[in-house]
Tab-separated table of C-alpha atoms and ligand atoms in Angstrom:
chain	number	residue	atom	x	y	z
J	16	UNK	CA	17.693	49.384	-53.726
J	17	UNK	CA	15.210	51.464	-52.692
J	18	UNK	CA	13.079	49.613	-50.717
J	19	UNK	CA	13.355	47.669	-46.739
J	20	UNK	CA	11.094	45.580	-45.974
J	21	UNK	CA	10.498	43.626	-42.194
J	22	UNK	CA	9.715	40.965	-42.424
J	23	UNK	CA	7.808	39.999	-38.813
J	24	UNK	CA	7.154	36.085	-37.615
J	25	UNK	CA	10.072	33.080	-37.180
J	26	UNK	CA	8.217	30.522	-38.017
J	27	UNK	CA	8.542	28.106	-41.901
J	28	UNK	CA	5.988	29.979	-43.064
J	29	UNK	CA	8.337	33.321	-42.776
J	30	UNK	CA	10.987	30.919	-43.655
J	31	UNK	CA	9.628	30.951	-47.481
J	32	UNK	CA	8.466	34.076	-46.542
J	33	UNK	CA	12.452	35.273	-45.847
J	34	UNK	CA	13.627	33.379	-49.209
J	35	UNK	CA	11.145	34.417	-51.220
J	36	UNK	CA	11.570	38.554	-50.546
J	37	UNK	CA	15.423	37.543	-50.915
J	38	UNK	CA	15.603	36.682	-54.317
J	39	UNK	CA	13.519	40.874	-54.736
J	40	UNK	CA	16.058	43.939	-54.728
J	41	UNK	CA	15.181	45.023	-51.251
J	42	UNK	CA	16.441	45.081	-47.656
J	43	UNK	CA	15.448	42.527	-45.414
J	44	UNK	CA	14.852	42.656	-41.702
J	45	UNK	CA	13.240	39.949	-39.552
J	46	UNK	CA	11.540	39.730	-36.076
J	47	UNK	CA	10.251	37.421	-33.847
J	48	UNK	CA	9.947	36.081	-30.545
J	49	UNK	CA	12.379	32.656	-31.199
J	50	UNK	CA	15.378	33.757	-33.677
J	51	UNK	CA	14.813	31.265	-36.615
J	52	UNK	CA	18.072	30.433	-38.105
J	53	UNK	CA	17.045	31.160	-41.116
J	54	UNK	CA	15.620	34.045	-41.305
J	55	UNK	CA	18.380	35.500	-40.080
J	56	UNK	CA	21.051	34.241	-42.563
J	57	UNK	CA	19.154	35.367	-45.524
J	58	UNK	CA	18.575	39.248	-43.628
J	59	UNK	CA	20.643	42.088	-42.964
J	60	UNK	CA	19.238	41.902	-39.729
J	61	UNK	CA	17.594	39.866	-37.146
J	62	UNK	CA	15.767	41.052	-33.771
J	63	UNK	CA	14.335	39.620	-31.358
J	64	UNK	CA	11.443	41.191	-29.578
J	65	UNK	CA	7.246	40.514	-28.982
J	66	UNK	CA	5.762	40.090	-32.069
J	67	UNK	CA	2.459	41.213	-30.997
J	68	UNK	CA	3.642	44.362	-28.774
J	69	UNK	CA	2.784	47.136	-32.337
J	70	UNK	CA	4.914	49.160	-30.008
J	71	UNK	CA	8.336	47.112	-30.336
J	72	UNK	CA	7.040	46.395	-33.620
J	73	UNK	CA	7.325	49.932	-34.822
J	74	UNK	CA	10.359	51.314	-33.299
J	75	UNK	CA	12.545	48.352	-34.844
J	76	UNK	CA	10.469	48.781	-38.446
J	77	UNK	CA	11.759	52.604	-37.643
J	78	UNK	CA	15.754	51.808	-36.866
J	79	UNK	CA	15.750	49.584	-39.589
J	80	UNK	CA	13.931	52.763	-41.976
J	81	UNK	CA	11.387	49.927	-43.218
J	82	UNK	CA	9.540	50.985	-46.071
J	83	UNK	CA	7.149	48.182	-46.438
J	84	UNK	CA	6.335	45.514	-43.608
J	85	UNK	CA	4.624	41.263	-44.112
J	86	UNK	CA	2.690	40.188	-41.202
J	87	UNK	CA	3.204	36.093	-40.887
J	88	UNK	CA	1.653	35.556	-38.048
J	89	UNK	CA	-2.026	35.970	-36.553
J	90	UNK	CA	-1.053	37.060	-33.034
J	91	UNK	CA	-0.002	40.467	-34.323
J	92	UNK	CA	-2.824	40.153	-36.787
J	93	UNK	CA	-4.968	40.237	-33.511
J	94	UNK	CA	-2.931	42.566	-31.713
J	95	UNK	CA	-3.122	45.483	-34.284
J	96	UNK	CA	0.720	45.687	-35.913
J	97	UNK	CA	-0.645	45.743	-38.620
J	98	UNK	CA	-1.963	49.366	-37.778
J	99	UNK	CA	0.184	50.522	-35.392
J	100	UNK	CA	2.957	50.043	-38.625
J	101	UNK	CA	0.353	52.260	-40.827
J	102	UNK	CA	0.221	54.760	-38.528
J	103	UNK	CA	4.140	55.142	-38.229
J	104	UNK	CA	4.566	55.245	-41.923
J	105	UNK	CA	5.284	51.547	-43.046
J	106	UNK	CA	3.095	49.938	-44.634
J	107	UNK	CA	1.860	46.593	-43.743
J	108	UNK	CA	1.047	43.857	-45.925
J	109	UNK	CA	-1.212	42.162	-43.202
J	110	UNK	CA	-5.051	43.425	-42.437
J	111	UNK	CA	-5.590	45.984	-39.670
J	112	UNK	CA	-6.986	44.833	-36.761
J	113	UNK	CA	-10.530	44.959	-37.215
J	114	UNK	CA	-10.521	43.344	-40.647
J	115	UNK	CA	-8.148	40.832	-39.398
J	116	UNK	CA	-11.620	39.458	-37.381
J	117	UNK	CA	-12.546	37.537	-40.073
J	118	UNK	CA	-10.317	34.914	-38.891
J	119	UNK	CA	-9.616	36.336	-35.136
J	120	UNK	CA	-13.729	35.338	-34.815
J	121	UNK	CA	-15.337	32.802	-35.672
J	122	UNK	CA	-18.614	34.028	-34.366
J	123	UNK	CA	-17.846	37.849	-36.759
J	124	UNK	CA	-16.947	35.012	-39.501
J	125	UNK	CA	-20.182	33.168	-39.836
J	126	UNK	CA	-21.968	36.079	-39.393
J	127	UNK	CA	-20.474	38.203	-41.623
J	128	UNK	CA	-20.979	35.564	-44.653
J	129	UNK	CA	-24.522	35.563	-43.311
J	130	UNK	CA	-24.644	39.554	-44.067
J	131	UNK	CA	-23.655	39.297	-46.909
J	132	UNK	CA	-24.655	36.220	-48.644
J	133	UNK	CA	-20.986	34.307	-49.562
J	134	UNK	CA	-21.881	30.628	-50.466
J	135	UNK	CA	-20.493	28.071	-49.027
J	136	UNK	CA	-21.936	28.779	-45.634
J	137	UNK	CA	-22.986	25.510	-43.120
J	138	UNK	CA	-25.555	25.583	-40.362
J	139	UNK	CA	-24.223	27.084	-37.965
J	140	UNK	CA	-25.325	28.987	-33.741
J	141	UNK	CA	-23.414	30.526	-31.714
J	142	UNK	CA	-23.454	30.765	-27.685
J	143	UNK	CA	-22.062	32.824	-25.235
J	144	UNK	CA	-23.577	30.085	-21.915
J	145	UNK	CA	-21.403	26.268	-22.015
J	146	UNK	CA	-25.486	24.620	-20.829
J	147	UNK	CA	-27.561	26.965	-23.621
J	148	UNK	CA	-24.204	24.489	-26.516
J	149	UNK	CA	-24.723	22.001	-24.139
J	150	UNK	CA	-28.609	21.596	-25.186
J	151	UNK	CA	-28.468	22.706	-28.057
J	152	UNK	CA	-26.114	19.590	-28.917
J	153	UNK	CA	-28.519	17.298	-27.381
J	154	UNK	CA	-31.723	18.716	-29.614
J	155	UNK	CA	-29.216	18.871	-33.419
J	156	UNK	CA	-30.202	16.306	-35.449
J	157	UNK	CA	-27.231	15.090	-36.945
J	158	UNK	CA	-23.160	15.866	-35.700
J	159	UNK	CA	-22.101	19.391	-35.085
J	160	UNK	CA	-18.614	21.062	-35.092
J	161	UNK	CA	-17.632	22.764	-31.984
J	162	UNK	CA	-15.361	25.872	-32.687
J	163	UNK	CA	-14.160	27.914	-29.477
J	164	UNK	CA	-15.043	31.678	-31.057
J	165	UNK	CA	-11.268	33.399	-30.635
J	166	UNK	CA	-7.821	32.233	-31.445
J	167	UNK	CA	-6.808	28.964	-30.708
J	168	UNK	CA	-3.998	27.893	-33.178
J	169	UNK	CA	-5.789	25.466	-35.044
J	170	UNK	CA	-6.028	23.396	-32.763
J	171	UNK	CA	-9.306	24.147	-29.942
J	172	UNK	CA	-12.041	22.892	-32.970
J	173	UNK	CA	-13.825	19.372	-32.130
J	174	UNK	CA	-15.833	17.721	-34.562
J	175	UNK	CA	-18.763	15.556	-33.058
J	176	UNK	CA	-18.928	11.906	-35.229
J	177	UNK	CA	-14.592	12.469	-36.405
J	178	UNK	CA	-12.676	12.896	-32.713
J	179	UNK	CA	-15.246	13.036	-30.137
J	180	UNK	CA	-19.207	11.827	-29.276
J	181	UNK	CA	-21.497	14.518	-28.203
J	182	UNK	CA	-21.603	13.685	-24.349
J	183	UNK	CA	-17.236	13.884	-25.192
J	184	UNK	CA	-17.910	17.114	-26.823
J	185	UNK	CA	-20.620	18.438	-24.389
J	186	UNK	CA	-18.078	17.644	-21.173
J	187	UNK	CA	-15.120	19.837	-23.140
J	188	UNK	CA	-17.597	22.784	-23.581
J	189	UNK	CA	-18.085	22.440	-19.718
J	190	UNK	CA	-13.988	22.530	-19.444
J	191	UNK	CA	-12.453	24.560	-21.685
J	192	UNK	CA	-13.840	27.356	-20.447
J	193	UNK	CA	-13.733	29.835	-23.326
J	194	UNK	CA	-16.490	32.474	-22.817
J	195	UNK	CA	-18.066	32.468	-26.770
J	196	UNK	CA	-18.738	29.310	-29.195
J	197	UNK	CA	-19.546	28.299	-32.623
J	198	UNK	CA	-21.337	25.056	-33.154
J	199	UNK	CA	-22.372	23.913	-37.153
J	200	UNK	CA	-23.136	21.480	-39.301
J	201	UNK	CA	-20.301	18.968	-39.438
J	202	UNK	CA	-18.964	18.906	-42.802
J	203	UNK	CA	-17.529	15.466	-45.092
J	204	UNK	CA	-15.490	15.716	-47.714
J	205	UNK	CA	-11.828	16.545	-48.280
J	206	UNK	CA	-10.525	20.102	-47.159
J	207	UNK	CA	-8.010	22.001	-49.145
J	208	UNK	CA	-6.805	25.292	-49.082
J	209	UNK	CA	-6.883	29.006	-51.541
J	210	UNK	CA	-4.205	31.652	-50.821
J	211	UNK	CA	-4.836	34.790	-52.557
J	212	UNK	CA	-2.913	38.218	-52.721
J	213	UNK	CA	-5.404	40.918	-51.792
J	214	UNK	CA	-5.231	45.363	-52.194
J	215	UNK	CA	-7.544	48.088	-53.048
J	216	UNK	CA	-10.132	45.009	-54.290
J	217	UNK	CA	-7.517	42.950	-55.860
J	218	UNK	CA	-7.219	39.344	-55.528
J	219	UNK	CA	-4.666	37.101	-57.271
J	220	UNK	CA	-5.803	33.850	-56.334
J	221	UNK	CA	-2.422	30.176	-56.084
J	222	UNK	CA	-2.825	26.922	-56.462
J	223	UNK	CA	-4.518	24.909	-53.911
J	224	UNK	CA	-3.210	22.882	-51.031
J	225	UNK	CA	-3.494	19.735	-49.207
J	226	UNK	CA	-3.139	20.561	-45.597
J	227	UNK	CA	-2.823	17.322	-43.215
J	228	UNK	CA	-4.787	18.994	-39.685
J	229	UNK	CA	-4.289	15.586	-37.847
J	230	UNK	CA	-0.917	15.462	-35.973
J	231	UNK	CA	-0.544	10.709	-36.697
J	232	UNK	CA	-0.362	9.247	-40.158
J	233	UNK	CA	-3.609	8.395	-41.089
J	234	UNK	CA	-5.127	11.386	-39.877
J	235	UNK	CA	-5.633	9.863	-36.094
J	236	UNK	CA	-5.275	11.937	-33.466
J	237	UNK	CA	-5.052	15.384	-31.676
J	238	UNK	CA	-5.560	18.933	-34.517
J	239	UNK	CA	-2.154	20.366	-35.232
J	240	UNK	CA	-0.769	23.855	-36.410
J	241	UNK	CA	-0.925	21.773	-39.817
J	242	UNK	CA	2.035	18.441	-40.932
J	243	UNK	CA	2.432	18.740	-43.298
J	244	UNK	CA	0.894	19.545	-46.867
J	245	UNK	CA	0.932	19.094	-50.915
J	246	UNK	CA	0.177	20.787	-54.477
J	247	UNK	CA	-0.418	19.707	-57.703
J	248	UNK	CA	1.546	21.252	-61.133
J	249	UNK	CA	-1.322	22.807	-61.939
J	250	UNK	CA	-4.290	24.586	-59.928
J	251	UNK	CA	-6.370	22.355	-58.452
J	252	UNK	CA	-5.736	19.449	-56.874
J	253	UNK	CA	-6.022	15.264	-57.455
J	254	UNK	CA	-9.228	15.182	-55.747
J	255	UNK	CA	-10.927	17.669	-57.172
J	256	UNK	CA	-11.979	19.369	-60.808
J	257	UNK	CA	-11.127	23.299	-62.320
J	258	UNK	CA	-15.196	23.944	-61.270
J	259	UNK	CA	-14.169	23.143	-57.729
J	260	UNK	CA	-11.332	25.177	-57.701
J	261	UNK	CA	-13.186	27.901	-59.057
J	262	UNK	CA	-16.199	27.491	-57.135
J	263	UNK	CA	-13.838	28.063	-54.360
J	264	UNK	CA	-12.160	31.465	-56.413
J	265	UNK	CA	-15.233	32.274	-56.377
J	266	UNK	CA	-16.184	32.641	-52.335
J	267	UNK	CA	-12.564	34.633	-52.185
J	268	UNK	CA	-13.648	37.224	-54.727
J	269	UNK	CA	-17.645	37.543	-53.362
J	270	UNK	CA	-14.823	38.203	-49.950
J	271	UNK	CA	-13.068	40.775	-50.542
J	272	UNK	CA	-16.437	42.247	-52.249
J	273	UNK	CA	-17.534	42.349	-49.320
J	274	UNK	CA	-14.762	43.399	-46.821
J	275	UNK	CA	-13.756	47.359	-46.919
J	276	UNK	CA	-10.278	48.123	-47.446
J	277	UNK	CA	-9.022	44.248	-47.060
J	278	UNK	CA	-5.175	44.421	-48.001
J	279	UNK	CA	-2.966	40.682	-46.894
J	280	UNK	CA	-2.934	37.313	-47.938
J	281	UNK	CA	-6.104	36.041	-47.567
J	282	UNK	CA	-6.427	32.079	-46.721
J	283	UNK	CA	-8.845	30.134	-48.073
J	284	UNK	CA	-9.736	27.004	-46.094
J	285	UNK	CA	-12.743	24.967	-48.052
J	286	UNK	CA	-14.444	21.424	-47.666
J	287	UNK	CA	-15.349	20.060	-51.133
J	288	UNK	CA	-18.470	18.170	-50.141
J	289	UNK	CA	-21.387	16.108	-52.054
J	290	UNK	CA	-23.398	19.054	-51.932
J	291	UNK	CA	-19.998	21.256	-53.612
J	292	UNK	CA	-17.588	23.978	-51.397
J	293	UNK	CA	-17.940	24.540	-47.988
J	294	UNK	CA	-16.166	27.378	-45.869
J	295	UNK	CA	-13.915	26.275	-42.581
J	296	UNK	CA	-12.861	28.622	-42.511
J	297	UNK	CA	-10.694	31.932	-43.275
J	298	UNK	CA	-7.674	32.965	-42.198
J	299	UNK	CA	-6.155	36.379	-42.259
J	300	UNK	CA	-2.418	35.500	-43.861
J	301	UNK	CA	-0.215	32.731	-45.806
J	302	UNK	CA	-1.481	28.968	-44.146
J	303	UNK	CA	1.723	27.619	-42.706
J	304	UNK	CA	3.210	24.834	-43.923
J	305	UNK	CA	0.936	25.554	-47.013
J	306	UNK	CA	3.092	29.516	-47.931
J	307	UNK	CA	5.865	26.544	-48.613
J	308	UNK	CA	4.401	24.723	-50.659
J	309	UNK	CA	3.355	28.553	-52.977
J	310	UNK	CA	6.105	30.775	-52.857
J	311	UNK	CA	8.590	28.592	-54.070
J	312	UNK	CA	6.804	27.777	-57.242
J	313	UNK	CA	5.816	31.696	-57.023
J	314	UNK	CA	7.565	33.152	-60.212
J	315	UNK	CA	6.343	36.267	-59.909
J	316	UNK	CA	8.524	38.798	-57.681
J	317	UNK	CA	6.959	38.756	-54.358
J	318	UNK	CA	8.393	42.563	-53.891
J	319	UNK	CA	6.517	43.873	-56.826
J	320	UNK	CA	3.597	42.285	-55.605
J	321	UNK	CA	4.109	44.441	-52.084
J	322	UNK	CA	4.684	47.508	-53.894
J	323	UNK	CA	1.616	47.353	-55.972
J	324	UNK	CA	-0.074	46.819	-53.208
J	325	UNK	CA	1.364	49.654	-51.542
J	326	UNK	CA	1.175	51.981	-54.150
J	327	UNK	CA	-2.946	51.149	-55.026
J	328	UNK	CA	-1.741	49.903	-58.707
J	329	UNK	CA	-3.377	46.769	-59.656
J	330	UNK	CA	-1.175	43.636	-58.599
J	331	UNK	CA	0.741	41.255	-60.268
J	332	UNK	CA	-1.042	38.635	-62.246
J	333	UNK	CA	0.900	36.118	-60.892
J	334	UNK	CA	2.256	32.903	-62.512
J	335	UNK	CA	3.570	29.706	-60.930
J	336	UNK	CA	5.456	26.814	-61.415
J	337	UNK	CA	4.679	24.303	-63.071
J	338	UNK	CA	5.691	22.016	-60.297
J	339	UNK	CA	4.133	19.969	-57.385
J	340	UNK	CA	5.364	20.649	-53.368
J	341	UNK	CA	5.485	18.391	-50.635
J	342	UNK	CA	5.895	20.303	-47.192
J	343	UNK	CA	6.208	17.507	-43.914
J	344	UNK	CA	6.682	18.579	-40.963
J	345	UNK	CA	9.744	17.871	-37.859
J	346	UNK	CA	7.959	18.454	-34.869
J	347	UNK	CA	8.819	18.379	-30.710
J	348	UNK	CA	8.022	14.908	-29.732
J	349	UNK	CA	4.622	14.713	-27.815
J	350	UNK	CA	3.068	18.062	-29.905
J	351	UNK	CA	1.268	19.912	-29.978
J	352	UNK	CA	-0.755	18.338	-26.353
J	353	UNK	CA	2.580	17.501	-24.374
J	354	UNK	CA	5.736	19.115	-26.735
J	355	UNK	CA	9.040	17.962	-25.565
J	356	UNK	CA	10.134	21.386	-25.367
J	357	UNK	CA	14.490	22.901	-25.355
J	358	UNK	CA	16.443	20.336	-27.103
J	359	UNK	CA	19.210	20.827	-29.140
J	360	UNK	CA	18.694	19.477	-32.583
J	361	UNK	CA	21.628	18.738	-35.206
J	362	UNK	CA	20.714	20.003	-38.618
J	363	UNK	CA	23.000	18.775	-41.789
J	364	UNK	CA	21.351	21.229	-43.819
J	365	UNK	CA	23.973	19.988	-47.123
J	366	UNK	CA	21.731	16.490	-46.457
J	367	UNK	CA	18.642	18.246	-48.117
J	368	UNK	CA	19.822	17.570	-51.019
J	369	UNK	CA	17.585	18.226	-53.555
J	370	UNK	CA	14.804	19.440	-51.168
J	371	UNK	CA	14.184	23.571	-49.837
J	372	UNK	CA	14.323	23.173	-45.427
J	373	UNK	CA	12.887	25.831	-43.437
J	374	UNK	CA	13.280	26.557	-40.057
J	375	UNK	CA	10.725	26.811	-38.612
J	376	UNK	CA	9.762	27.146	-34.685
J	377	UNK	CA	13.399	26.874	-33.375
J	378	UNK	CA	15.609	29.260	-31.648
J	379	UNK	CA	18.958	29.422	-32.880
J	380	UNK	CA	21.252	30.445	-29.467
J	381	UNK	CA	25.413	30.215	-28.320
J	382	UNK	CA	24.679	26.720	-28.615
J	383	UNK	CA	22.803	25.549	-31.491
J	384	UNK	CA	20.009	25.042	-32.215
J	385	UNK	CA	16.117	24.413	-30.034
J	386	UNK	CA	13.000	22.875	-30.267
J	387	UNK	CA	10.332	25.235	-28.738
J	388	UNK	CA	6.554	23.532	-28.413
J	389	UNK	CA	5.438	24.013	-31.989
J	390	UNK	CA	6.652	22.691	-34.610
J	391	UNK	CA	10.358	22.320	-35.326
J	392	UNK	CA	11.464	22.254	-39.623
J	393	UNK	CA	10.192	21.679	-42.766
J	394	UNK	CA	11.939	19.762	-45.982
J	395	UNK	CA	9.461	20.519	-49.339
J	396	UNK	CA	9.915	18.299	-52.155
J	397	UNK	CA	9.761	19.760	-56.184
J	398	UNK	CA	9.085	17.793	-59.232
J	399	UNK	CA	6.431	17.666	-62.111
J	400	UNK	CA	4.148	15.413	-59.801
J	401	UNK	CA	3.573	14.869	-56.481
J	402	UNK	CA	4.824	11.074	-56.264
J	403	UNK	CA	8.354	12.340	-57.152
J	404	UNK	CA	8.215	15.332	-54.632
J	405	UNK	CA	7.352	13.312	-52.240
J	406	UNK	CA	10.198	11.235	-52.064
J	407	UNK	CA	12.100	14.125	-52.552
J	408	UNK	CA	10.451	15.404	-49.234
J	409	UNK	CA	11.431	11.320	-47.493
J	410	UNK	CA	14.963	11.695	-48.255
J	411	UNK	CA	15.176	15.316	-46.669
J	412	UNK	CA	14.481	14.198	-43.230
J	413	UNK	CA	17.814	12.578	-43.125
J	414	UNK	CA	19.026	16.525	-42.213
J	415	UNK	CA	17.817	16.077	-38.455
J	416	UNK	CA	17.828	12.614	-37.813
J	417	UNK	CA	14.135	11.941	-35.811
J	418	UNK	CA	15.628	11.391	-32.147
J	419	UNK	CA	12.750	12.826	-30.408
J	420	UNK	CA	11.524	14.389	-34.007
J	421	UNK	CA	8.027	13.232	-35.151
J	422	UNK	CA	7.039	13.258	-39.145
J	423	UNK	CA	4.394	12.276	-40.455
J	424	UNK	CA	5.939	10.080	-43.539
J	425	UNK	CA	2.209	9.057	-45.163
J	426	UNK	CA	1.898	12.710	-45.774
J	427	UNK	CA	1.796	12.882	-50.605
J	428	UNK	CA	2.231	9.584	-50.868
J	429	UNK	CA	-0.039	7.625	-53.721
J	430	UNK	CA	-1.277	5.955	-51.194
J	431	UNK	CA	-3.145	8.662	-49.093
J	432	UNK	CA	-3.461	10.631	-51.782
J	433	UNK	CA	-5.575	7.869	-53.884
J	434	UNK	CA	-7.321	7.726	-50.585
J	435	UNK	CA	-8.580	11.153	-50.939
J	436	UNK	CA	-9.458	11.224	-54.664
J	437	UNK	CA	-11.770	7.657	-53.905
J	438	UNK	CA	-13.288	9.864	-50.983
J	439	UNK	CA	-14.612	12.085	-53.237
J	440	UNK	CA	-15.557	9.983	-56.063
J	441	UNK	CA	-17.450	8.100	-52.729
J	442	UNK	CA	-19.632	10.358	-51.983
J	443	UNK	CA	-19.967	12.190	-55.824
J	444	UNK	CA	-21.179	9.048	-56.892
J	445	UNK	CA	-25.460	8.436	-57.037
J	446	UNK	CA	-26.535	7.678	-54.613
I	5	AMP	P1	-10.756	25.249	-38.153
I	5	AMP	O1	-10.238	25.734	-36.644
I	5	AMP	O2	-12.190	26.244	-38.466
I	5	AMP	O3	-9.691	25.283	-39.279
I	5	AMP	O4	-10.337	23.948	-37.480
I	5	AMP	C1	-9.747	23.003	-37.484
I	5	AMP	C2	-10.375	22.132	-38.110
I	5	AMP	O5	-11.327	21.501	-37.471
I	5	AMP	C3	-10.423	22.414	-39.581
I	5	AMP	O6	-9.459	22.595	-40.851
I	5	AMP	C4	-11.439	21.376	-39.874
I	5	AMP	O7	-10.121	19.834	-39.999
I	5	AMP	C5	-12.075	20.699	-38.631
I	5	AMP	N1	-13.342	21.499	-38.359
I	5	AMP	C6	-13.768	22.674	-38.991
I	5	AMP	N2	-14.548	23.372	-38.831
I	5	AMP	C7	-15.500	21.682	-39.118
I	5	AMP	C8	-16.824	21.059	-39.976
I	5	AMP	N3	-17.845	22.260	-39.243
I	5	AMP	N4	-17.444	20.145	-40.451
I	5	AMP	C9	-15.824	19.137	-40.223
I	5	AMP	N5	-14.450	19.486	-39.778
I	5	AMP	C10	-14.039	20.684	-39.779
I	6	LIG	N1	-2.117	25.255	-41.760
I	6	LIG	C1	-2.909	26.162	-41.309
I	6	LIG	C2	-3.419	27.140	-41.011
I	6	LIG	O1	-1.722	27.687	-41.081
I	6	LIG	O2	-4.290	28.155	-40.047
């Protein structure tokens, strides 16, 4: 065993990364602000530390003699953890702070697409002044999405005509005091994610996934980090064609070509509209929950991808099991606005059955596992069809009962998937 991998982050996404790496011929260490029991059990060592502190992460990487690091969440990338690890001689699979701006600064991201003529850019304007932004809303003919330029954990965006009225959007801008905003054309369609491994100019894409951002069933309620997600037994999703999928891949390729020296995961969040594929945002990391759909079907050894990236060798071609996946998150009641944290939850892993269980933002203490203010755990069903995978996931939710927890049971159910198909058919039918 020549490699020692340090995994940074303690959510469901990182538990999925840990499981993928645990199958590899490498020693594995983890660090996060919370003690994730799933990662801690798979790893040779686990340290709780502030992962946005580059010095603390590097010190632990050195202590365990890490040869590679994988940075899961965006906050450490934004604070320069990948820069610091690379400087310390530990190859970080994750972009440097400057390259991570593709996610961490939405104004930069839109201007970058504009400068490099990357397809899929909606009409947008950037603002540093609340009055000017509100005036733009008054004058704009149509609905707008209001987006704080910085990181908000997926919870800062307000879409006029969907979640809020124009008046509510203006009140939000005045009250929330963001120093920079992006206002852009509201896109109507179906959202999907395509994630890709990137290093040395190579791009290796993974199957499309659809996340569910809204907190409640039927896509109601506030935006969250993502309540659950599904993927099909092929690259595209049921509501899209292979050409739609390839349009997204072409956008990712154009982005990588324009980014100099990007390494790590590049996550494209797309909207399939009547006029084609548009970019909602890019992330500089795996999606959470999307990583839990993708990594369990990845047949290529994740370690081989990381080592090739470090050695500046061509990234291996990826193969995937032809299985559909459905992921459902259990979150603390009240999440995301008033999450009730600090509850002890009992998880009976045996009753997960054929499903995979991923621990997320929970904290393992001496007397049990406690919820935090974020998503608690996820179950993932794998099967030949989305319908079958959904049933596997649903049965596995019995691991914890639902006391104090909230789940979107509709994710992956045939009715909801059919609604997505009907939505796109309607958008595409001649008007
Ligand atoms: P983001 O943080 O950019 O991913 O935005 C969060 C969510 O807001 C997205 O997943 C979409 O549901 C929604 N959203 C963002 N931008 C737009 C847009 N231009 N049009 C419609 N919805 C949007
Ligand atoms: N699932 C959305 C994200 O990871 O940002």
